[in-house]
C-alpha cells in the first residue's frame, strides 16, 4: 500500500461526480508532469495516470485552461495512453504476484479494466492471473464488475461464488436491495440452481445481514435467480429468528410506538388526539366522540366520517394514507430494504396504524348500533349517485351480516373489482350499460382507472429544473437550510417563511442556488431580504412535494393560475385518472403483487385460496378491516370525482 505520508492519489469517479470541478486541475498537472518526462515507477503510478487521462477523455478541464493548452493536453494524453499500454505489455508472469500484491485498493476496478483491455491474461495465463488477484485479496465483487473479465473467467468465477456463503450478499445487492445498483455481471455458467444453492447457504450462514435476509423473504419468485417459495419461506423464518435474537437483549430493544383508541361518551368533539411519552416509548391516544357519531348515522355522513374523523382524506380529496417520498427521512432511507418492497417510513406506519385501528373501532361501533359499513357503500351506488349525479345502474352487493370474516374478505375483494370496472365503463362511455359491463371481464390497473375530470391532477413533469426547485425549496438536505445559528430550518421554505433572511447573510456557495431561484421567478430580494416572489406557486409546489400530486380540480382561481403557469413552463403535467400515482401504488401494495413484493396481497390470496386457514379468525378479521378501508377509500375517491366533474360543468 501507499505510504500514508504521501499525498492522496487522484481518482476519477465518473463524469457527473461533484468533485470533478476541483480535481480537474490536479489531473491536468499530472498529465503535464508525465508529458514532461516524469517516469512511471509503480503500478499505482500507471493507475493514477489512467484516472488523470479520464478527465481529458471526458473534456473535464479547469475554466482557466485555454484552447491552445487543451490541444496540447490532448496530444500529451494520446502519447501517455501509449505509455500505459506499454506498461501492461511488459507484464511478466514472474512479476505478477509482486505487482498486484501492493497497490491502492481504490484502483481495484481500474486494474481489472486495464488487465482485460491489454490482454494480460494472454501473456501470463488465465489461472495464474486469477490466482494472483485472489491472493491480493481483490474482492470478488470487483472482478464481477467487468463484463469481459467475467466472460474470460466464467467457470472459475462461478466456483469462487459458490465457495463462500457470504457471496450471497452479492446476489442480494445485485437484484434485491432498493437504492443499490452495483454493476455486477454473473458468469454465464452460474445457473438458477446455483443461485438458489448460494442464497440458501447465505440464509443459514452464521452471520447474514438481517435486512438482506428480509429482502429475500419479500422478493418476488424468480426461478432464474433462485427465488422460490421455499427459499423465501426459509428467509422469512431466518429473519424472524434473527430479529428475536437481536431483541432478546434489553440493550437492543427499540423504543416502541403504541396506539390507544376509545369511544368517549362524554366527548363533544368528533375526534381528539394526545401523545404520551415514557421510558418504553410513545403512545398515541385517539378518541372518538360518541355523541357526535350517534348524531351522524345516516349513510352519507358515515362515509364523510371516514374521510374526516378517521382521517382518510385531506382537504383536497387526496388520500392521506399512502407512503410519500417526502415523508421518508434521510436517516430512515439509509436502512436497507428490498428493491421491490413498498417504501415505508415512520409517517406511513403512523397513519396506517391510526386509520386501521380507527376503521376497526368505528365499524364495530356502527355494527353495535345495527349499521354495517357495506350497507352505506351499497346506498352510495344504488341511490346517491342516481339522486345527486344522475348516474344509474351502479351497484354494490354487501356481504351478509352473518357471514364469516373469511367469506367477507372474498366478497369485498371481488366487489371492489366490480366497482372499478363499473366506474371505468361509465367514464369511457358516459353511461353504465349493464350488458356491456358483463362483456368486460378484465379490470384496468389501479393507476389506469380514468376520471370524469379532464384535468384532475397535476404531477411532476420530466423536468430537471422542477426537480432541482423541489429539492432546494423543501428537502431537509438542501444546501440552503442552514445559513447561521440564527437562520436555520428544516427546509428553505420554512427558513424564509419564518425569518427575515438578508441576502448578504447567505454564504457564497449558496448564492448560486438562490440566484437560480430568483431567475426562475420563485424568489425575490426586496430591500435586501429574501422572500418568495410567487407565494401561491410555492404552495402548489408544496402539494407536489408532499403528496406527489396536486388536486387541480379543487384549486381556487389563484391556485389554478399558479398551477397553470408551472404546467406551461413544463414543470408540471396534467393527468386524468381516478387515483394519483401514490394512491394507485397504495392499492397495489395491499391488493396484489404487480408493483411490490412485500404487501398483504389481499385480492390474490382470497381469490386463489392462499389466505390463512379458515380457523384463523383473527387474521381474516384484520384482512377484512384492511379491505374495508380500501373499499371506503375507493368510494370516497369516486364521490370526489363526480363532485369535481359536476362543479367543472356548472
XYZ file of C-alpha atoms in Angstrom:
650
model
C 0.000 0.000 0.000
C 0.976 3.643 -0.393
C 2.915 5.491 2.296
C 0.290 7.396 4.319
C 2.665 10.351 4.436
C 2.420 10.784 0.654
C -0.303 12.989 -0.901
C -3.616 11.304 -1.692
C -3.651 9.974 -5.220
C -6.058 11.204 -7.887
C -9.217 9.181 -8.579
C -11.862 9.683 -11.295
C -15.360 8.736 -10.076
C -17.297 9.432 -13.255
C -18.217 12.397 -15.449
C -21.044 13.567 -13.156
C -19.132 13.466 -9.860
C -19.327 16.760 -7.967
C -15.621 16.619 -7.087
C -14.567 16.940 -10.735
C -14.536 20.730 -10.597
C -11.636 20.989 -8.184
C -9.848 17.735 -9.114
C -9.569 18.653 -12.809
C -6.668 20.981 -12.084
C -4.781 18.170 -10.336
C -5.459 15.852 -13.296
C -4.117 18.390 -15.801
C -1.000 18.946 -13.698
C -0.388 15.198 -13.524
C -0.729 14.750 -17.300
C 1.614 17.669 -17.928
C 4.094 16.293 -15.399
C 4.314 12.887 -17.095
C 4.422 14.514 -20.533
C 7.466 16.490 -19.334
C 9.421 13.343 -18.514
C 8.232 12.004 -15.175
C 8.746 8.234 -15.011
C 6.217 5.564 -14.053
C 7.759 3.674 -11.147
C 4.873 1.544 -9.818
C 1.516 0.012 -10.610
C -0.107 2.830 -8.610
C 1.610 5.397 -10.836
C 0.137 3.945 -14.000
C -3.313 3.518 -12.415
C -3.301 7.121 -11.220
C -2.243 8.296 -14.686
C -5.096 6.265 -16.178
C -7.510 8.166 -13.904
C -5.985 11.524 -14.835
C -6.403 10.697 -18.531
C -10.101 10.030 -17.904
C -10.566 13.740 -17.114
C -9.109 14.658 -20.502
C -11.187 11.958 -22.225
C -14.400 13.485 -20.834
C -13.248 17.084 -21.501
C -13.270 17.999 -17.824
C -10.862 20.937 -17.611
C -10.279 23.891 -15.275
C -12.044 27.007 -16.552
C -8.663 28.749 -16.788
C -7.360 26.310 -19.428
C -7.347 27.951 -22.895
C -7.946 26.315 -26.278
C -4.259 26.033 -27.156
C -3.494 24.451 -23.786
C -6.339 21.973 -24.272
C -4.991 20.987 -27.700
C -1.541 20.453 -26.216
C -3.072 18.399 -23.403
C -4.886 16.208 -25.947
C -1.597 15.488 -27.744
C 0.103 14.606 -24.469
C -2.832 12.362 -23.492
C -2.552 10.367 -26.717
C 1.123 9.681 -26.061
C 0.561 8.784 -22.420
C -2.152 6.283 -23.276
C 0.539 4.522 -25.279
C 2.758 4.622 -22.197
C 0.023 2.954 -20.128
C -0.398 0.262 -22.804
C 3.368 -0.362 -22.851
C 3.413 -0.855 -19.076
C 0.861 -3.662 -19.286
C 2.506 -5.117 -22.393
C 5.621 -5.719 -20.273
C 3.751 -7.693 -17.590
C 5.636 -10.916 -16.857
C 4.316 -13.995 -15.086
C 7.276 -13.964 -12.685
C 6.483 -10.410 -11.570
C 2.699 -10.755 -11.498
C 2.310 -11.626 -7.804
C 4.544 -8.809 -6.593
C 2.936 -6.213 -8.874
C -0.665 -6.792 -7.806
C 0.109 -7.536 -4.162
C 0.819 -3.952 -3.155
C -1.336 -1.245 -4.722
C -4.092 1.216 -3.758
C -7.388 -0.673 -3.478
C -9.276 2.386 -4.681
C -7.883 1.428 -8.107
C -9.105 -2.181 -7.996
C -11.763 -1.740 -10.707
C -9.306 0.228 -12.851
C -6.782 -2.612 -12.533
C -9.305 -5.232 -13.663
C -10.307 -2.985 -16.581
C -6.719 -2.441 -17.747
C -5.666 -6.061 -17.273
C -8.517 -7.112 -19.530
C -8.123 -4.237 -22.010
C -4.435 -5.025 -22.584
C -4.801 -8.817 -22.672
C -2.532 -9.547 -19.720
C -4.178 -12.962 -19.220
C -2.927 -13.979 -22.675
C 0.649 -13.343 -21.517
C 0.603 -14.813 -18.013
C -2.236 -17.346 -18.244
C -5.866 -17.141 -17.121
C -5.468 -19.242 -13.999
C -2.236 -17.521 -12.944
C -3.852 -14.102 -13.254
C -6.946 -15.077 -11.275
C -4.819 -16.738 -8.567
C -2.703 -13.584 -8.247
C -5.790 -11.406 -7.888
C -7.282 -13.768 -5.301
C -4.028 -13.797 -3.343
C -4.036 -10.000 -3.424
C -7.483 -10.188 -1.777
C -9.185 -8.228 -4.523
C -12.929 -8.574 -3.742
C -14.941 -10.867 -5.938
C -17.412 -8.001 -6.410
C -14.687 -6.007 -8.190
C -13.935 -8.890 -10.540
C -17.640 -9.265 -11.321
C -17.838 -5.582 -12.279
C -16.107 -6.160 -15.631
C -18.189 -7.993 -18.223
C -15.241 -9.136 -20.351
C -13.280 -10.324 -17.322
C -16.283 -12.375 -16.178
C -16.675 -13.855 -19.647
C -12.992 -14.873 -19.731
C -13.027 -16.474 -16.269
C -16.605 -17.810 -16.374
C -16.267 -21.219 -14.677
C -13.555 -20.107 -12.264
C -15.671 -17.165 -11.039
C -18.727 -19.406 -10.747
C -16.772 -21.762 -8.499
C -15.463 -18.823 -6.469
C -19.008 -17.550 -5.925
C -20.219 -20.886 -4.641
C -17.173 -21.401 -2.425
C -18.272 -18.864 0.210
C -21.842 -18.486 1.540
C -21.191 -14.783 2.247
C -21.128 -14.193 -1.501
C -24.900 -14.490 -1.263
C -24.790 -10.809 -0.289
C -23.568 -10.035 -3.816
C -26.681 -11.648 -5.278
C -28.965 -9.800 -2.880
C -27.257 -6.449 -3.524
C -27.359 -7.048 -7.252
C -31.064 -7.727 -7.586
C -32.982 -7.208 -4.372
C -31.816 -4.088 -2.500
C -33.573 -0.777 -3.074
C -31.190 2.047 -3.934
C -28.330 -0.349 -4.630
C -27.187 -0.514 -8.224
C -23.868 -2.368 -8.304
C -22.695 -3.246 -11.823
C -22.156 -6.964 -11.328
C -22.144 -9.486 -14.147
C -22.808 -13.085 -13.189
C -20.936 -15.845 -15.045
C -22.997 -17.408 -17.822
C -22.446 -20.815 -16.220
C -23.976 -19.603 -12.930
C -27.440 -21.191 -13.119
C -30.686 -20.575 -11.277
C -29.973 -23.700 -9.245
C -26.542 -22.282 -8.341
C -28.213 -19.059 -7.216
C -30.746 -20.994 -5.139
C -27.939 -23.004 -3.547
C -25.942 -19.867 -2.701
C -28.950 -17.975 -1.324
C -29.903 -20.943 0.840
C -26.338 -21.218 2.171
C -26.264 -17.477 2.880
C -29.588 -17.560 4.761
C -28.312 -20.351 7.007
C -24.803 -18.882 7.413
C -23.749 -17.792 10.936
C -23.956 -14.024 10.397
C -26.186 -12.988 7.478
C -27.302 -9.366 7.371
C -30.902 -9.348 8.716
C -32.051 -6.803 6.137
C -30.575 -8.853 3.301
C -32.448 -11.903 4.581
C -35.620 -9.814 4.814
C -35.123 -8.658 1.204
C -35.012 -12.315 0.082
C -38.197 -13.083 2.031
C -40.020 -10.120 0.460
C -38.853 -10.659 -3.128
C -40.950 -11.944 -5.999
C -40.457 -15.523 -7.167
C -37.872 -15.842 -9.928
C -36.572 -19.327 -10.739
C -33.749 -17.931 -12.894
C -32.433 -16.095 -9.856
C -33.079 -18.901 -7.400
C -36.040 -17.208 -5.727
C -38.642 -19.860 -4.992
C -41.413 -20.035 -2.386
C -39.246 -22.483 -0.445
C -36.260 -20.096 -0.397
C -38.484 -17.161 0.597
C -40.014 -19.191 3.423
C -36.525 -20.191 4.591
C -35.567 -16.491 4.581
C -38.752 -15.488 6.395
C -38.136 -17.955 9.230
C -34.455 -16.981 9.471
C -35.311 -13.280 9.596
C -37.819 -13.874 12.392
C -35.174 -15.818 14.340
C -32.559 -13.092 13.784
C -34.982 -10.385 14.938
C -35.902 -12.419 18.014
C -32.229 -12.893 18.911
C -31.469 -9.230 18.319
C -34.112 -8.001 20.739
C -33.703 -10.744 23.314
C -31.132 -8.484 24.961
C -32.735 -5.454 26.624
C -29.839 -3.317 25.400
C -31.029 -3.813 21.823
C -34.708 -3.119 22.463
C -36.005 -0.287 20.315
C -38.323 2.374 21.654
C -41.818 1.206 20.776
C -44.787 3.117 19.428
C -48.196 2.141 20.781
C -51.727 3.217 19.856
C -54.763 3.543 22.083
C -58.386 4.039 20.917
C -61.696 4.549 22.616
C -65.220 5.814 22.029
C -65.758 8.541 24.645
C -69.414 9.028 25.710
C -68.623 12.446 27.262
C -66.511 13.881 24.448
C -68.258 16.542 22.352
C -65.571 16.878 19.659
C -65.644 14.333 16.774
C -62.030 13.290 17.355
C -59.246 14.141 19.796
C -55.608 13.076 19.834
C -52.990 13.131 22.531
C -49.478 11.729 22.861
C -47.749 10.353 25.957
C -44.060 9.537 26.334
C -42.368 7.235 28.835
C -39.132 5.285 29.118
C -40.538 2.470 26.947
C -41.628 4.610 24.020
C -44.548 6.685 22.782
C -48.291 6.091 22.947
C -50.702 7.842 20.585
C -54.227 8.042 22.021
C -57.183 8.799 19.753
C -60.753 9.086 20.967
C -63.986 9.474 19.007
C -66.880 11.444 20.464
C -69.794 9.047 20.921
C -72.412 11.803 20.845
C -71.120 13.063 17.504
C -71.019 9.584 15.987
C -74.574 8.864 17.132
C -75.745 12.127 15.546
C -74.295 11.162 12.142
C -75.614 7.669 11.494
C -77.096 8.273 8.049
C -75.040 6.750 5.204
C -73.690 9.966 3.681
C -72.408 11.320 6.987
C -70.984 7.931 7.915
C -68.868 7.954 4.771
C -67.788 11.532 5.474
C -66.733 10.466 8.964
C -64.296 8.002 7.430
C -62.865 10.881 5.397
C -62.558 13.430 8.218
C -62.872 11.725 11.617
C -60.970 8.528 10.837
C -58.711 10.606 8.586
C -58.754 9.072 5.103
C -58.730 12.305 3.062
C -57.078 15.707 3.145
C -58.875 18.966 2.351
C -58.376 18.465 -1.400
C -59.764 14.949 -1.564
C -56.406 13.156 -1.681
C -55.810 10.041 0.389
C -53.553 10.704 3.373
C -52.524 7.079 3.886
C -50.116 6.239 1.017
C -46.375 6.365 1.525
C -44.875 9.550 0.086
C -41.194 10.003 -0.727
C -41.033 13.352 1.070
C -42.106 11.691 4.324
C -39.228 9.219 4.331
C -36.352 10.975 6.050
C -32.737 10.623 5.025
C -31.862 8.621 8.149
C -34.662 6.112 7.535
C -33.774 5.818 3.846
C -30.333 4.560 4.850
C -31.889 1.342 6.142
C -31.693 -1.425 3.572
C -34.988 -2.559 2.115
C -35.980 -4.869 -0.703
C -35.757 -3.327 -4.140
C -39.350 -4.389 -4.888
C -40.675 -3.550 -1.412
C -43.158 -0.760 -0.728
C -41.164 2.214 0.639
C -42.468 2.697 4.162
C -41.316 5.405 6.552
C -42.433 6.372 10.074
C -45.169 8.665 8.737
C -46.728 5.813 6.776
C -46.536 3.437 9.737
C -48.160 6.060 11.953
C -51.109 6.798 9.654
C -51.510 3.149 8.719
C -51.897 2.204 12.369
C -54.215 5.106 13.200
C -56.544 4.637 10.235
C -56.601 0.843 10.521
C -57.458 0.938 14.216
C -59.844 3.807 13.592
C -61.599 1.794 10.887
C -61.899 -1.157 13.245
C -63.298 0.901 16.133
C -65.711 2.930 14.018
C -67.045 -0.058 12.050
C -67.519 -2.021 15.299
C -69.323 0.956 16.836
C -71.662 1.101 13.844
C -72.247 -2.650 13.956
C -73.165 -2.470 17.633
C -75.742 0.149 16.665
C -77.240 -2.029 13.943
C -75.444 -0.455 10.943
C -72.990 -2.099 8.528
C -70.433 -0.034 6.628
C -71.005 -2.108 3.496
C -74.682 -1.119 3.567
C -73.619 2.544 3.368
C -71.450 1.650 0.365
C -74.411 -0.086 -1.286
C -76.557 3.011 -0.631
C -73.940 5.227 -2.243
C -74.053 3.323 -5.536
C -77.731 2.432 -5.505
C -79.201 5.809 -4.502
C -76.683 8.606 -4.003
C -75.111 8.528 -7.464
C -78.573 8.483 -9.023
C -80.046 11.281 -6.900
C -77.023 13.629 -6.971
C -75.453 12.984 -10.379
C -77.991 11.034 -12.429
C -75.594 8.100 -12.703
C -77.711 4.956 -12.945
C -77.047 1.220 -12.908
C -74.177 1.292 -10.420
C -74.433 -1.367 -7.748
C -72.626 -2.919 -4.815
C -73.823 -6.129 -3.177
C -72.891 -6.015 0.535
C -71.730 -9.049 2.479
C -74.264 -10.930 4.536
C -74.184 -9.742 8.187
C -73.990 -13.380 9.275
C -71.076 -14.321 7.008
C -67.637 -15.080 8.435
C -64.721 -12.699 8.011
C -63.209 -15.181 5.561
C -66.349 -15.005 3.406
C -66.496 -11.206 3.739
C -62.898 -10.844 2.573
C -63.528 -12.900 -0.537
C -66.702 -10.961 -1.248
C -65.304 -7.453 -0.747
C -62.194 -8.176 -2.856
C -64.395 -9.278 -5.774
C -66.902 -6.428 -5.368
C -64.139 -3.800 -5.372
C -63.022 -5.006 -8.799
C -66.624 -4.837 -9.979
C -66.945 -1.243 -8.734
C -63.704 -0.296 -10.512
C -64.979 -1.817 -13.783
C -68.318 -0.035 -13.426
C -66.698 3.359 -12.925
C -64.221 2.773 -15.770
C -67.015 1.908 -18.194
C -69.034 4.945 -17.080
C -66.052 7.235 -17.743
C -65.385 5.675 -21.140
C -68.965 5.602 -22.373
C -70.702 8.358 -20.413
C -73.161 5.804 -19.076
C -73.171 2.391 -17.432
C -74.682 -0.253 -19.711
C -75.131 -3.470 -17.657
C -74.977 -5.681 -20.762
C -71.758 -4.057 -21.956
C -70.321 -4.344 -18.429
C -70.897 -8.097 -18.455
C -68.800 -8.321 -21.625
C -65.806 -6.624 -19.969
C -64.036 -9.086 -17.714
C -60.513 -7.705 -17.284
C -60.179 -4.762 -14.904
C -57.708 -2.000 -15.621
C -54.719 -1.480 -13.335
C -55.499 0.889 -10.488
C -53.231 3.556 -11.976
C -55.179 3.499 -15.250
C -58.742 3.867 -13.964
C -59.937 7.045 -15.715
C -61.541 10.166 -14.308
C -64.592 12.169 -15.296
C -62.414 15.295 -14.976
C -60.089 16.269 -17.834
C -57.554 17.970 -15.589
C -57.984 16.092 -12.342
C -54.414 16.213 -11.004
C -51.070 17.792 -11.591
C -47.983 15.635 -11.251
C -44.267 16.383 -11.617
C -43.210 16.586 -15.231
C -39.995 15.188 -16.677
C -38.121 18.370 -15.939
C -34.795 18.661 -14.134
C -35.460 22.283 -13.223
C -38.601 21.254 -11.338
C -36.692 18.511 -9.519
C -33.986 20.990 -8.579
C -36.500 23.540 -7.320
C -38.318 20.965 -5.196
C -35.014 19.878 -3.657
C -33.803 23.405 -2.925
C -37.145 24.554 -1.527
C -38.362 21.582 0.501
C -35.652 18.970 1.086
C -34.096 18.603 4.513
C -30.842 18.087 2.593
C -30.996 21.386 0.708
C -27.799 23.430 0.883
C -29.932 26.486 1.712
C -31.354 25.305 5.037
C -28.501 26.473 7.243
C -27.137 29.996 6.977
C -26.114 30.543 10.591
C -27.177 29.649 14.118
C -29.731 32.428 13.799
C -31.027 31.433 10.380
C -31.613 27.696 10.117
C -34.646 25.486 9.464
C -35.722 22.076 8.186
C -36.293 23.493 4.699
C -35.587 26.674 2.761
C -39.317 27.406 2.555
C -39.575 27.220 6.334
C -36.449 29.348 6.710
C -37.747 32.175 4.521
C -41.321 31.958 5.826
C -40.351 32.202 9.489
C -37.407 34.603 9.236
C -36.295 37.786 7.507
C -33.148 36.418 5.936
C -30.811 39.077 4.482
C -29.419 38.193 1.076
C -25.985 39.326 2.264
C -26.126 36.755 5.097
C -26.054 33.729 2.814
C -22.728 32.097 2.048
C -21.026 32.451 -1.343
C -21.592 28.760 -2.104
C -25.349 29.278 -1.520
C -25.778 32.356 -3.709
C -25.756 30.465 -6.982
C -28.777 28.397 -5.864
C -30.660 31.424 -4.530
C -29.896 33.401 -7.696
C -31.202 30.490 -9.768
C -34.484 30.515 -7.800
C -34.652 34.253 -8.441
C -34.127 33.718 -12.181
C -36.985 31.179 -12.179
C -39.339 33.735 -10.630
C -39.833 31.880 -7.350
C -37.669 34.036 -5.078
C -37.115 37.778 -4.908
C -34.858 40.068 -2.904
C -36.750 43.067 -1.542
C -34.814 45.706 0.409
C -32.044 43.185 0.855
C -34.333 40.498 2.338
C -35.103 37.154 0.666
C -38.795 36.498 0.066
C -40.996 34.461 -2.250
C -41.918 36.212 -5.469
C -44.758 33.763 -6.221
C -46.144 32.502 -2.869
C -49.049 30.681 -4.491
C -46.699 28.801 -6.817
C -44.743 27.770 -3.723
C -47.982 26.381 -2.242
C -48.664 24.385 -5.400
C -45.113 23.028 -5.430
C -45.541 22.162 -1.755
C -48.507 19.935 -2.671
C -46.412 18.273 -5.376
C -43.530 17.729 -2.980
C -45.670 16.396 -0.120
C -48.219 14.240 -1.932
C -46.563 13.757 -5.349
C -49.677 15.288 -6.938
C -51.808 18.389 -6.746
C -55.611 18.251 -6.829
C -56.063 20.822 -9.597
C -59.804 20.241 -9.660
C -60.057 21.545 -6.083
C -57.990 24.681 -6.631
C -59.448 28.170 -6.486
C -58.698 30.832 -9.126
C -55.327 31.919 -7.659
C -54.035 28.385 -7.165
C -55.278 27.339 -10.601
C -53.481 30.244 -12.269
C -50.262 29.458 -10.407
C -50.521 25.759 -11.254
C -51.237 26.514 -14.911
C -48.145 28.723 -15.097
C -45.996 25.902 -13.764
C -47.562 23.479 -16.243
C -46.941 25.857 -19.153
C -43.217 26.022 -18.365
C -43.049 22.222 -18.368
C -42.532 21.737 -14.645
C -45.887 20.021 -14.061
C -48.153 17.838 -16.200
C -51.887 17.184 -16.041
C -53.380 13.730 -15.562
C -56.914 12.423 -15.717
C -57.191 9.353 -13.506
C -59.298 8.425 -10.526
C -56.233 7.851 -8.340
C -52.920 9.642 -8.127
C -49.798 7.607 -8.733
C -49.147 7.332 -4.984
C -52.759 6.287 -4.337
C -52.635 3.615 -7.047
C -49.411 2.256 -5.547
C -51.131 2.136 -2.157
C -53.927 -0.019 -3.599
C -51.392 -2.229 -5.386
C -49.417 -2.699 -2.176
C -52.394 -4.082 -0.267
C -54.205 -5.932 -3.038
C -51.671 -7.550 -5.381
C -48.008 -8.033 -6.255
C -47.997 -6.182 -9.568
C -45.788 -3.397 -8.200
C -44.442 -4.512 -4.813
C -43.339 -7.848 -3.431
C -43.996 -7.397 0.293
C -47.670 -6.417 0.534
C -50.534 -8.393 2.080
C -51.650 -9.412 -1.463
C -55.236 -9.475 -0.219
C -57.045 -9.719 -3.522
C -54.917 -12.590 -4.848
C -54.824 -14.514 -1.576
C -58.599 -14.550 -1.210
C -59.202 -15.118 -4.921
C -56.808 -18.074 -5.149
C -57.285 -19.658 -1.737
C -53.773 -18.934 -0.391
C -55.132 -16.973 2.561
C -54.854 -18.002 6.212
C -56.688 -21.153 7.299
C -60.454 -20.974 7.883
C -59.972 -21.244 11.638
C -57.668 -18.214 11.896
C -60.475 -15.743 12.583
C -58.074 -13.049 13.815
C -56.121 -12.982 10.551
C -59.323 -12.793 8.473
C -60.723 -10.057 10.683
C -57.599 -7.941 10.161
C -57.734 -8.569 6.410
C -61.392 -7.534 6.372
C -60.629 -4.239 8.105
C -57.846 -3.574 5.582
C -60.185 -4.350 2.691
C -62.928 -2.231 4.231
C -60.509 0.698 4.432
C -59.674 0.297 0.738
C -63.336 -0.092 -0.217
C -64.385 3.085 1.593
C -61.354 4.913 0.164
C -62.452 3.896 -3.334
C -65.996 5.134 -2.648
C -64.683 8.477 -1.367
C -62.469 8.904 -4.443
C -65.378 8.147 -6.785
C -67.605 10.552 -4.873
C -64.969 13.261 -5.147
C -64.575 12.615 -8.878
C -68.301 13.002 -9.522
C -68.435 16.169 -7.407
C -65.469 17.849 -9.101
C -66.840 16.903 -12.515
C -70.211 18.465 -11.630
C -68.599 21.668 -10.376
C -66.476 21.973 -13.513
C -69.594 21.827 -15.673
C -71.567 24.372 -13.674
